[in-house]
mmCIF file of N, CA and C in Angstrom:
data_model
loop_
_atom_site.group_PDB
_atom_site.id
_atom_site.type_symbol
_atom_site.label_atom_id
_atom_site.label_comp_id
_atom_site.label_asym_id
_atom_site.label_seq_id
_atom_site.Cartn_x
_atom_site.Cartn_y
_atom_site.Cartn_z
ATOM 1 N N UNK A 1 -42.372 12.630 -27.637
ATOM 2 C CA UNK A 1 -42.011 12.074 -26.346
ATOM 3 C C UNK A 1 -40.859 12.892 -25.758
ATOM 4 N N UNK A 2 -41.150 13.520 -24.741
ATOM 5 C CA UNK A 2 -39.739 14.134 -23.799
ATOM 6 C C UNK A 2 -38.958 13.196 -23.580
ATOM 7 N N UNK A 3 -38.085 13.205 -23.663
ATOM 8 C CA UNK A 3 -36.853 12.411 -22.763
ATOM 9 C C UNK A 3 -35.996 13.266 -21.770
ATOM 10 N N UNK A 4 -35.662 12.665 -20.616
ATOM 11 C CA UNK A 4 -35.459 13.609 -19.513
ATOM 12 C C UNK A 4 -33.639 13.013 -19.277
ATOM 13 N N UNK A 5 -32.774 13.845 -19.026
ATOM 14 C CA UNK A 5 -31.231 13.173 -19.091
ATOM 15 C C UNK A 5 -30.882 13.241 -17.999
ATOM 16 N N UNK A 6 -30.150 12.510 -17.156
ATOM 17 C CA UNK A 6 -29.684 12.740 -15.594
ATOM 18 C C UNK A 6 -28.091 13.120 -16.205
ATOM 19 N N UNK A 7 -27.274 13.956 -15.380
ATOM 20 C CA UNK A 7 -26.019 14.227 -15.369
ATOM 21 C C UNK A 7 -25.444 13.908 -14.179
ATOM 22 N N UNK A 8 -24.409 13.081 -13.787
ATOM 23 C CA UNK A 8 -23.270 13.138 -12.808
ATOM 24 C C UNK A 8 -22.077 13.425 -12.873
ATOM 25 N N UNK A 9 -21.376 14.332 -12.643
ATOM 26 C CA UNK A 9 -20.510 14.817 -12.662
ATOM 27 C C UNK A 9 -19.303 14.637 -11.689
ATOM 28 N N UNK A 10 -18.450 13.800 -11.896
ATOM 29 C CA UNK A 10 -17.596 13.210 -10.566
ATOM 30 C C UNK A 10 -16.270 14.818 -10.558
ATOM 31 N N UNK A 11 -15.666 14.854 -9.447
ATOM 32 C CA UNK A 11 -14.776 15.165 -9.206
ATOM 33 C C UNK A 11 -13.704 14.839 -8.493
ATOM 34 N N UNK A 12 -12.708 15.105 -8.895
ATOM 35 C CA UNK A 12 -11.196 14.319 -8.217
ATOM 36 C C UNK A 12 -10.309 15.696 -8.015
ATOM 37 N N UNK A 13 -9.527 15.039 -6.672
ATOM 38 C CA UNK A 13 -8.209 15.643 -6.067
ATOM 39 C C UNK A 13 -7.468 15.342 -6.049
ATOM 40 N N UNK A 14 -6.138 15.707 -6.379
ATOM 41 C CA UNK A 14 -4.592 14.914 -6.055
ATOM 42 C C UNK A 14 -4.259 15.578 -4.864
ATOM 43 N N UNK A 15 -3.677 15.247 -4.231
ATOM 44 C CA UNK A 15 -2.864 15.674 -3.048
ATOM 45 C C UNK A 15 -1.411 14.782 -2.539
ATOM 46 N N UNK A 16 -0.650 16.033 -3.249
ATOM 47 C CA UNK A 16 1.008 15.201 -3.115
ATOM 48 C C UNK A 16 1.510 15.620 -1.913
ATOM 49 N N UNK A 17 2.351 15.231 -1.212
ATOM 50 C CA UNK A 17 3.010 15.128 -0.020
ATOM 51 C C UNK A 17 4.416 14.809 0.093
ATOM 52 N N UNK A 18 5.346 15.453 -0.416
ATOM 53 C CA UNK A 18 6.920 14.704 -0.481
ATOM 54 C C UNK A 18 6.680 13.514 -1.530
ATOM 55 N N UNK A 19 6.730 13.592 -2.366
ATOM 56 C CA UNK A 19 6.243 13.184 -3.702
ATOM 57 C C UNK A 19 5.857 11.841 -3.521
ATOM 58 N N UNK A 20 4.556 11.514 -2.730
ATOM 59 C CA UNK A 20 3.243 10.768 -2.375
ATOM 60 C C UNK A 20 2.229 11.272 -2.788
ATOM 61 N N UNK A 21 1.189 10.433 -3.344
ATOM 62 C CA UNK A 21 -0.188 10.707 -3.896
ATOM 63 C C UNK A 21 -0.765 9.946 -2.750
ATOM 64 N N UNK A 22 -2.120 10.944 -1.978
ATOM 65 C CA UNK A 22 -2.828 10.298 -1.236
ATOM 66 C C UNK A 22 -4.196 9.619 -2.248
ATOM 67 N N UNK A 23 -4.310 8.515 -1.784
ATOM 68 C CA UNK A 23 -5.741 7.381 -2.754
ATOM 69 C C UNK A 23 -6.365 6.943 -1.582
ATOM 70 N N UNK A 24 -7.177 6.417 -1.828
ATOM 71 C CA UNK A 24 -8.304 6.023 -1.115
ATOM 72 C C UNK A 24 -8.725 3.972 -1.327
ATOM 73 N N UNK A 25 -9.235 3.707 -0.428
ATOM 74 C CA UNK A 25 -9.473 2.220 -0.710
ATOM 75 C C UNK A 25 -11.035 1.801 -1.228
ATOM 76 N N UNK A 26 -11.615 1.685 -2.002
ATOM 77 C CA UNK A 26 -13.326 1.855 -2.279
ATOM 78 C C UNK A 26 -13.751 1.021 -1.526
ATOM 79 N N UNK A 27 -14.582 1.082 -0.854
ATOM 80 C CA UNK A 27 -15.556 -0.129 0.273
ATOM 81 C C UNK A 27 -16.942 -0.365 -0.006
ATOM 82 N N UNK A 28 -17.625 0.441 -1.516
ATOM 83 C CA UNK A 28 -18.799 0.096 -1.465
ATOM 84 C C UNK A 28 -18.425 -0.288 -2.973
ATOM 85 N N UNK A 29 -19.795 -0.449 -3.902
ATOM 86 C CA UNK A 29 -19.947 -0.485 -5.408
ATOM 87 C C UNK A 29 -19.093 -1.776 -6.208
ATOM 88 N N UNK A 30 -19.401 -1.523 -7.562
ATOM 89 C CA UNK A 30 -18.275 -2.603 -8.028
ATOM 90 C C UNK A 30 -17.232 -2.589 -8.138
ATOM 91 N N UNK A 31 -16.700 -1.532 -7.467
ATOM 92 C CA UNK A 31 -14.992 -1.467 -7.375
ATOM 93 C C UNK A 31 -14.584 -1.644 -5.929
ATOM 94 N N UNK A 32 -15.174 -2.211 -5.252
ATOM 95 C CA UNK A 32 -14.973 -2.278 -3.837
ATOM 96 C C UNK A 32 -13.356 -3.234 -3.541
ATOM 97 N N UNK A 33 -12.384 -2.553 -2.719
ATOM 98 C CA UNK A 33 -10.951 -2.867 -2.624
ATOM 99 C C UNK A 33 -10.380 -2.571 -3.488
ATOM 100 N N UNK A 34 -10.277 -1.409 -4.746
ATOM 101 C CA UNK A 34 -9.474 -0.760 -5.196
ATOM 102 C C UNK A 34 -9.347 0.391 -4.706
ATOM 103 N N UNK A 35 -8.036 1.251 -5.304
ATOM 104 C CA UNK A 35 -7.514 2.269 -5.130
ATOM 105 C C UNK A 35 -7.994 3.608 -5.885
ATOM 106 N N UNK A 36 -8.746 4.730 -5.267
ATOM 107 C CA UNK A 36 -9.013 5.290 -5.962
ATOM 108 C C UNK A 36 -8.708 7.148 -5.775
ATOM 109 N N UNK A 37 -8.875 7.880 -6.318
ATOM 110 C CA UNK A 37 -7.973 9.308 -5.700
ATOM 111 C C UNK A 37 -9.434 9.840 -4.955
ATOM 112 N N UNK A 38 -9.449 10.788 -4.199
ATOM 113 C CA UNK A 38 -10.573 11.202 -3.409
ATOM 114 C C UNK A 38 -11.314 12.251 -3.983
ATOM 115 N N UNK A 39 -12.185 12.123 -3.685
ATOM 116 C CA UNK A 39 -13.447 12.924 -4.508
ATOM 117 C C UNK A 39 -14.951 12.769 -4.426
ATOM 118 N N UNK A 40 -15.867 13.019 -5.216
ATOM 119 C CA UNK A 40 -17.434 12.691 -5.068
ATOM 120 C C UNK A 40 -17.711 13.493 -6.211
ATOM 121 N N UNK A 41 -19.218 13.489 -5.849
ATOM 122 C CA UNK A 41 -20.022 13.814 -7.266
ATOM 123 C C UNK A 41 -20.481 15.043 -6.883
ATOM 124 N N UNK A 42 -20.604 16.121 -8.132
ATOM 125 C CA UNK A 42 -20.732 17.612 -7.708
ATOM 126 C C UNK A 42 -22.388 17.685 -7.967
ATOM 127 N N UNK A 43 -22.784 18.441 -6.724
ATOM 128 C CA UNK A 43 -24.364 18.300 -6.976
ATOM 129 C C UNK A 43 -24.687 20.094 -7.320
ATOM 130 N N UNK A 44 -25.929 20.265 -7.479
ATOM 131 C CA UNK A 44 -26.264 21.511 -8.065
ATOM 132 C C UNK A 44 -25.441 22.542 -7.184
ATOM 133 N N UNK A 45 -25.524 23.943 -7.912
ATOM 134 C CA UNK A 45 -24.517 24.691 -6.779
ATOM 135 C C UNK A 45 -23.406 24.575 -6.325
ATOM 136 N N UNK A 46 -22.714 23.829 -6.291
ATOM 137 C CA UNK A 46 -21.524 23.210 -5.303
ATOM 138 C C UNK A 46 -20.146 24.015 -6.345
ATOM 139 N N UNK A 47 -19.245 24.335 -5.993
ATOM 140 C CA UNK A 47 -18.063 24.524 -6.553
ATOM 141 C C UNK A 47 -17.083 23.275 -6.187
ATOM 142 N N UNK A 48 -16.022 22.863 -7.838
ATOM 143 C CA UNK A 48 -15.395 22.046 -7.548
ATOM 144 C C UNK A 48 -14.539 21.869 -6.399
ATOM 145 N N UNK A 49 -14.365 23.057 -5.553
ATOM 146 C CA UNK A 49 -13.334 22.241 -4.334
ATOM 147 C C UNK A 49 -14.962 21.254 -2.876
ATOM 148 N N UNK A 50 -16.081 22.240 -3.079
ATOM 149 C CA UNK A 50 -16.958 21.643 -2.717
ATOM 150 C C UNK A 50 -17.540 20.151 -3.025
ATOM 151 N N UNK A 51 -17.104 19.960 -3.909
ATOM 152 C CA UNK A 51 -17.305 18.194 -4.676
ATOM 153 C C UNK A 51 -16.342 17.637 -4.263
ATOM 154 N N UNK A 52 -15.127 17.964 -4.083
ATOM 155 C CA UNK A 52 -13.810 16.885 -3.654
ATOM 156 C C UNK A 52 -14.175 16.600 -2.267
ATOM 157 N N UNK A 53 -14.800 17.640 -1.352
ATOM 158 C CA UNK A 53 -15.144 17.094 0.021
ATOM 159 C C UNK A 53 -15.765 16.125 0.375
#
């Protein structure tokens, strides 16, 4: 039997500012109204600064 594996691969950014971390508020999923740092999931091809977008 093949078994076939999916991979997701998240990526994250910090971005300090006068020693502030910018976060984000989640509005969808089961974390919806927490705080989270900004980022997404890197799809084929993409370089990591391309996934933080």
């Amino acid at each position: 039997m093949e078994e076939k594996f999916y991979r997701h691969i998240g990526v994250y950014g910090i971005c300090m500012v006068n020693e502030k971390i910018l976060v984000i508020r989640k509005s969808l999923g089961p974390y919806t109204g927490q705080l989270d740092l900004p980022g997404g999931r890197l799809e084929v091809s993409e370089s990591l600064e391309q996934g933080t977008g």
